[in-house]
Amino acid sequence: MTARELNLGFKMSPDEHVDQLMKKHLEHATRKILLSIGEEKIKSIILTGSVTRGEGSGIVTDHGIEVYSDYDLMVLVAPSHDSSIDRLRRESATLSEKISEELIQEGLLSGVSIYPLSVGDLRSLTPTMFTLQLRNCGKVLYGDECLDLISDHKVEDIPRIDSLTMLNNRIATQMKFIEPEVFIWKTKEDLRQVRMSIYHTAIAFLDLGSSLLNLIGKFQLSYGERAEVFQTEFHRFPYLKEQCPDLPEVVEFFTRLKYDPDLRRVAERYGSCHSDDALVDVAVKVWLELLDYAKPVWAHHVRELCDPGPDAQDVKDLVEAFFNCTNTINSRLVSIIHYLKSNNYSLGSIPRSTRFLSASLPAAIYSTLILQYYATPMILKKGPIDREPLLLDAQKYFNKLPHEEPPGIFENPVEHWDWMRRVGSKMWSKYIE
């Protein structure tokens, strides 16, 4: 197979050098997929994500080109081989990891994700922000054109709850990067992990605006368009104008960073130097800043979307510990919305294959992620941590998870937090792949 046989004739990044490297990455990944799965089993290979819109993130440095964007590749299985889809899904994680490791040696900081699906899966996609971007911006790299198999949904067809699931997903993505050995004890150097933590926090800032636009039916396909429309529509969120009046400017700052991921600008934002030693502290500061904006945005979503109704008593049981330990309306509301929506809604906007498997994430996983998320600021700031009532109450939810907790793990708050961080990320991936 040669590059000429692939559909790589579209712009992937604003930087020409980054664009060319991305094309080489995708040629390599496509070749590996075809060799591993077999050309006869593949109807199409589809690329989705910001790269398809020319918004791929990368930068030329003194050490070479660094690509921050990941590559999400959907493998549409030929109908005559539908019976092999389950096996291909089980094997896709290993194949994704292998290709990612190869491309990391060639300047990729993130990774490659491979999602096998059937023609029926493609036809049954429901209206979400992801589905609209896939149908309108996705690119068939190899094989038959097939994106017209997806229903032609409109922005107004997207359920408003998709706004909240988008934010929930960003928590799970970010938590896997905050490893204690790197961010707390600083006994391990992993600059790739630190850079990716900053980058994914920047994306989460962008999706604060994206999720709010979806609430009012103004979602746009590209990040640039979203930032512009968010500026003009922010007056429609009076609660947020009071709580965080500079949110549109913050979204604009990180949108520019998405197009040109020069981390020196992030360091300057916090008055830090851009050395390798200082970058860990920059990653912590940008993450903590995100929380200051995420909490009021969550509260606004809950005001708009959540009515506990007959589930109120069950919700009360779950959030009692959160109520006792963090006596703020934001914390209680976040717990409630996670519990309700994890049971009643498909996690259709997760950047994984949930939408193809009709799966939903158990409430136990959500409560675990929430517990991590609210413990993290205290731990990163190295402040006093008193989580005993919370941990005791949470035990009954941990019992629902198919794993065993290490002996004595709750004796040390940081070790407990790190254990939950790793378990939460692992279990999240297990349920959605």
Short mmCIF file of C-alpha atoms in Angstrom, two decimals, residues 23-244:
data_model
loop_
_atom_site.label_atom_id
_atom_site.label_comp_id
_atom_site.label_asym_id
_atom_site.label_seq_id
_atom_site.Cartn_x
_atom_site.Cartn_y
_atom_site.Cartn_z
CA LYS A 23 -0.10 12.12 7.22
CA LYS A 24 2.89 9.81 7.76
CA HIS A 25 1.45 8.69 11.10
CA LEU A 26 -1.91 7.86 9.55
CA GLU A 27 -0.34 6.02 6.62
CA HIS A 28 1.60 3.88 9.10
CA ALA A 29 -1.47 3.25 11.29
CA THR A 30 -3.67 2.34 8.33
CA ARG A 31 -1.10 -0.10 6.96
CA LYS A 32 -0.81 -1.81 10.36
CA ILE A 33 -4.60 -2.10 10.69
CA LEU A 34 -4.94 -3.66 7.24
CA LEU A 35 -2.14 -6.15 7.92
CA SER A 36 -3.42 -7.06 11.36
CA ILE A 37 -7.14 -7.38 10.62
CA GLY A 38 -7.00 -8.30 6.95
CA GLU A 39 -8.10 -6.19 3.99
CA GLU A 40 -10.90 -8.60 3.11
CA LYS A 41 -12.59 -7.92 6.46
CA ILE A 42 -12.51 -4.13 6.20
CA LYS A 43 -15.09 -2.09 4.32
CA SER A 44 -13.72 1.31 5.41
CA ILE A 45 -11.30 2.97 7.82
CA ILE A 46 -12.70 6.27 9.10
CA LEU A 47 -10.80 9.05 10.85
CA THR A 48 -12.66 11.32 13.26
CA GLY A 49 -11.69 14.10 15.64
CA SER A 50 -10.17 17.56 15.32
CA VAL A 51 -7.57 16.37 12.79
CA THR A 52 -10.32 15.90 10.19
CA ARG A 53 -11.27 19.59 10.54
CA GLY A 54 -7.72 20.91 10.10
CA GLU A 55 -7.52 21.59 13.83
CA GLY A 56 -4.89 19.00 14.71
CA SER A 57 -2.47 20.11 17.41
CA GLY A 58 1.29 19.95 17.00
CA ILE A 59 4.38 22.11 17.24
CA VAL A 60 7.87 22.26 15.77
CA THR A 61 10.52 22.36 18.50
CA ASP A 62 14.31 22.29 18.65
CA HIS A 63 14.03 18.54 19.21
CA GLY A 64 11.69 17.85 16.32
CA ILE A 65 7.93 17.86 15.77
CA GLU A 66 5.58 17.05 18.64
CA VAL A 67 2.03 15.96 17.79
CA TYR A 68 -0.50 16.42 20.61
CA SER A 69 -3.65 15.30 18.82
CA ASP A 70 -4.65 11.66 19.01
CA TYR A 71 -5.95 9.61 16.09
CA ASP A 72 -9.39 8.04 16.44
CA LEU A 73 -9.84 5.40 13.75
CA MET A 74 -13.09 3.54 13.19
CA VAL A 75 -12.79 0.26 11.34
CA LEU A 76 -16.03 -0.49 9.50
CA VAL A 77 -16.17 -4.27 9.19
CA ALA A 78 -17.39 -5.75 5.91
CA PRO A 79 -20.93 -7.17 6.38
CA SER A 80 -19.74 -10.65 5.41
CA HIS A 81 -17.44 -10.62 8.47
CA ASP A 82 -19.86 -9.24 11.08
CA SER A 83 -19.39 -12.41 13.12
CA SER A 84 -15.80 -11.37 13.87
CA ILE A 85 -16.65 -7.98 15.37
CA ASP A 86 -16.66 -9.13 19.00
CA ARG A 87 -13.22 -10.65 18.62
CA LEU A 88 -11.91 -7.57 16.81
CA ARG A 89 -13.19 -5.37 19.61
CA ARG A 90 -11.39 -7.47 22.19
CA GLU A 91 -8.18 -7.28 20.19
CA SER A 92 -8.45 -3.58 19.30
CA ALA A 93 -6.96 -2.32 22.58
CA THR A 94 -3.76 -4.34 22.05
CA LEU A 95 -3.49 -3.21 18.44
CA SER A 96 -4.10 0.43 19.43
CA GLU A 97 -1.38 0.22 22.07
CA LYS A 98 1.12 -1.37 19.70
CA ILE A 99 0.62 1.26 16.97
CA SER A 100 0.72 4.05 19.56
CA GLU A 101 4.07 2.83 20.90
CA GLU A 102 5.49 2.79 17.39
CA LEU A 103 4.29 6.32 16.60
CA ILE A 104 5.42 7.73 19.95
CA GLN A 105 8.93 7.06 18.65
CA GLU A 106 8.03 9.30 15.71
CA GLY A 107 6.85 12.41 17.57
CA LEU A 108 3.34 11.43 18.69
CA LEU A 109 2.66 12.42 22.30
CA SER A 110 -0.85 10.98 22.52
CA GLY A 111 -1.93 7.75 20.86
CA VAL A 112 -4.06 5.83 18.38
CA SER A 113 -7.50 4.44 19.25
CA ILE A 114 -9.15 1.81 17.04
CA TYR A 115 -12.88 1.10 17.17
CA PRO A 116 -14.30 -1.80 15.11
CA LEU A 117 -17.99 -1.40 14.23
CA SER A 118 -20.57 -2.79 11.83
CA VAL A 119 -22.63 -1.09 9.15
CA GLY A 120 -25.60 -1.51 11.46
CA ASP A 121 -23.74 0.31 14.24
CA LEU A 122 -23.06 3.22 11.92
CA ARG A 123 -26.68 3.44 10.83
CA SER A 124 -27.95 3.34 14.41
CA LEU A 125 -25.90 6.25 15.74
CA THR A 126 -28.10 8.62 17.74
CA PRO A 127 -27.81 12.41 17.57
CA THR A 128 -24.89 13.57 19.72
CA MET A 129 -22.17 16.15 19.29
CA PHE A 130 -19.86 13.29 18.32
CA THR A 131 -22.26 11.93 15.68
CA LEU A 132 -22.66 15.31 13.98
CA GLN A 133 -18.90 15.80 13.81
CA LEU A 134 -18.37 12.27 12.50
CA ARG A 135 -20.94 12.57 9.70
CA ASN A 136 -20.05 16.10 8.63
CA CYS A 137 -16.29 16.15 9.24
CA GLY A 138 -15.13 12.53 9.33
CA LYS A 139 -12.76 11.30 6.62
CA VAL A 140 -12.69 7.86 5.01
CA LEU A 141 -8.98 7.09 4.80
CA TYR A 142 -9.39 3.72 3.12
CA GLY A 143 -12.18 1.81 1.42
CA ASP A 144 -15.74 2.75 0.56
CA GLU A 145 -17.40 6.06 1.30
CA CYS A 146 -19.87 5.30 4.06
CA LEU A 147 -20.53 8.40 6.16
CA ASP A 148 -23.87 8.94 4.43
CA LEU A 149 -25.05 5.79 6.25
CA ILE A 150 -25.24 7.96 9.37
CA SER A 151 -28.55 9.75 9.83
CA ASP A 152 -28.35 13.42 8.92
CA HIS A 153 -29.08 14.80 12.37
CA LYS A 154 -29.19 18.53 13.05
CA VAL A 155 -27.79 20.51 15.96
CA GLU A 156 -31.28 20.93 17.40
CA ASP A 157 -31.65 17.11 17.49
CA ILE A 158 -28.84 16.67 20.04
CA PRO A 159 -30.21 15.94 23.53
CA ARG A 160 -29.26 18.61 26.05
CA ILE A 161 -27.97 15.93 28.41
CA ASP A 162 -25.11 15.38 25.95
CA SER A 163 -23.68 18.63 27.34
CA LEU A 164 -23.17 17.08 30.75
CA THR A 165 -21.84 13.73 29.59
CA MET A 166 -19.18 15.64 27.62
CA LEU A 167 -17.92 17.20 30.84
CA ASN A 168 -18.07 13.91 32.74
CA ASN A 169 -15.87 12.30 30.11
CA ARG A 170 -13.22 14.98 30.48
CA ILE A 171 -12.80 14.04 34.14
CA ALA A 172 -12.03 10.44 33.27
CA THR A 173 -9.58 11.49 30.57
CA GLN A 174 -7.67 13.87 32.83
CA MET A 175 -7.48 11.71 35.92
CA LYS A 176 -5.25 9.12 34.27
CA PHE A 177 -2.46 11.67 33.84
CA ILE A 178 -2.17 12.87 37.46
CA GLU A 179 0.17 10.19 38.77
CA PRO A 180 1.52 10.85 42.31
CA GLU A 181 5.09 9.89 41.42
CA VAL A 182 5.08 12.69 38.84
CA PHE A 183 2.75 15.35 40.23
CA ILE A 184 2.97 14.96 44.02
CA TRP A 185 6.17 13.26 45.13
CA LYS A 186 8.05 14.27 41.95
CA THR A 187 10.15 11.13 42.13
CA LYS A 188 9.50 10.23 38.51
CA GLU A 189 10.11 12.32 35.41
CA ASP A 190 7.62 11.88 32.60
CA LEU A 191 7.52 15.04 30.51
CA ARG A 192 5.26 13.42 27.93
CA GLN A 193 2.66 12.75 30.61
CA VAL A 194 2.96 16.30 31.95
CA ARG A 195 2.57 17.86 28.51
CA MET A 196 -0.45 15.70 27.75
CA SER A 197 -2.00 16.64 31.10
CA ILE A 198 -1.75 20.32 30.19
CA TYR A 199 -3.09 19.68 26.70
CA HIS A 200 -6.12 17.69 27.87
CA THR A 201 -6.88 20.31 30.51
CA ALA A 202 -6.87 22.89 27.72
CA ILE A 203 -9.35 20.74 25.75
CA ALA A 204 -11.56 20.54 28.83
CA PHE A 205 -11.62 24.36 28.94
CA LEU A 206 -12.79 24.37 25.32
CA ASP A 207 -15.53 21.88 26.09
CA LEU A 208 -16.90 24.03 28.89
CA GLY A 209 -17.96 26.37 26.11
CA SER A 210 -18.97 23.51 23.78
CA SER A 211 -21.28 21.99 26.38
CA LEU A 212 -22.96 25.33 27.10
CA LEU A 213 -23.55 26.01 23.42
CA ASN A 214 -25.26 22.63 23.09
CA LEU A 215 -27.64 23.58 25.92
CA ILE A 216 -28.98 26.45 23.84
CA GLY A 217 -28.87 24.70 20.45
CA LYS A 218 -25.86 26.65 19.18
CA PHE A 219 -23.21 23.92 18.99
CA GLN A 220 -20.69 24.38 16.17
CA LEU A 221 -18.54 21.77 14.44
CA SER A 222 -15.14 23.43 14.82
CA TYR A 223 -13.40 24.70 17.94
CA GLY A 224 -12.77 28.07 16.32
CA GLU A 225 -16.44 28.55 15.47
CA ARG A 226 -17.46 27.53 18.98
CA ALA A 227 -15.17 30.09 20.59
CA GLU A 228 -16.58 32.87 18.38
CA VAL A 229 -20.23 31.94 18.95
CA PHE A 230 -19.64 31.49 22.68
CA GLN A 231 -18.41 35.08 22.87
CA THR A 232 -21.63 36.38 21.32
CA GLU A 233 -23.99 34.04 23.22
CA PHE A 234 -22.49 34.25 26.71
CA HIS A 235 -25.08 36.86 27.73
CA ARG A 236 -27.63 34.01 27.75
CA PHE A 237 -25.98 32.56 30.88
CA PRO A 238 -26.55 35.23 33.56
CA TYR A 239 -25.61 32.85 36.38
CA LEU A 240 -22.21 32.24 34.78
CA LYS A 241 -21.72 35.90 33.90
CA GLU A 242 -21.89 36.52 37.63
CA GLN A 243 -19.80 33.54 38.74
CA CYS A 244 -17.07 33.61 36.06
#
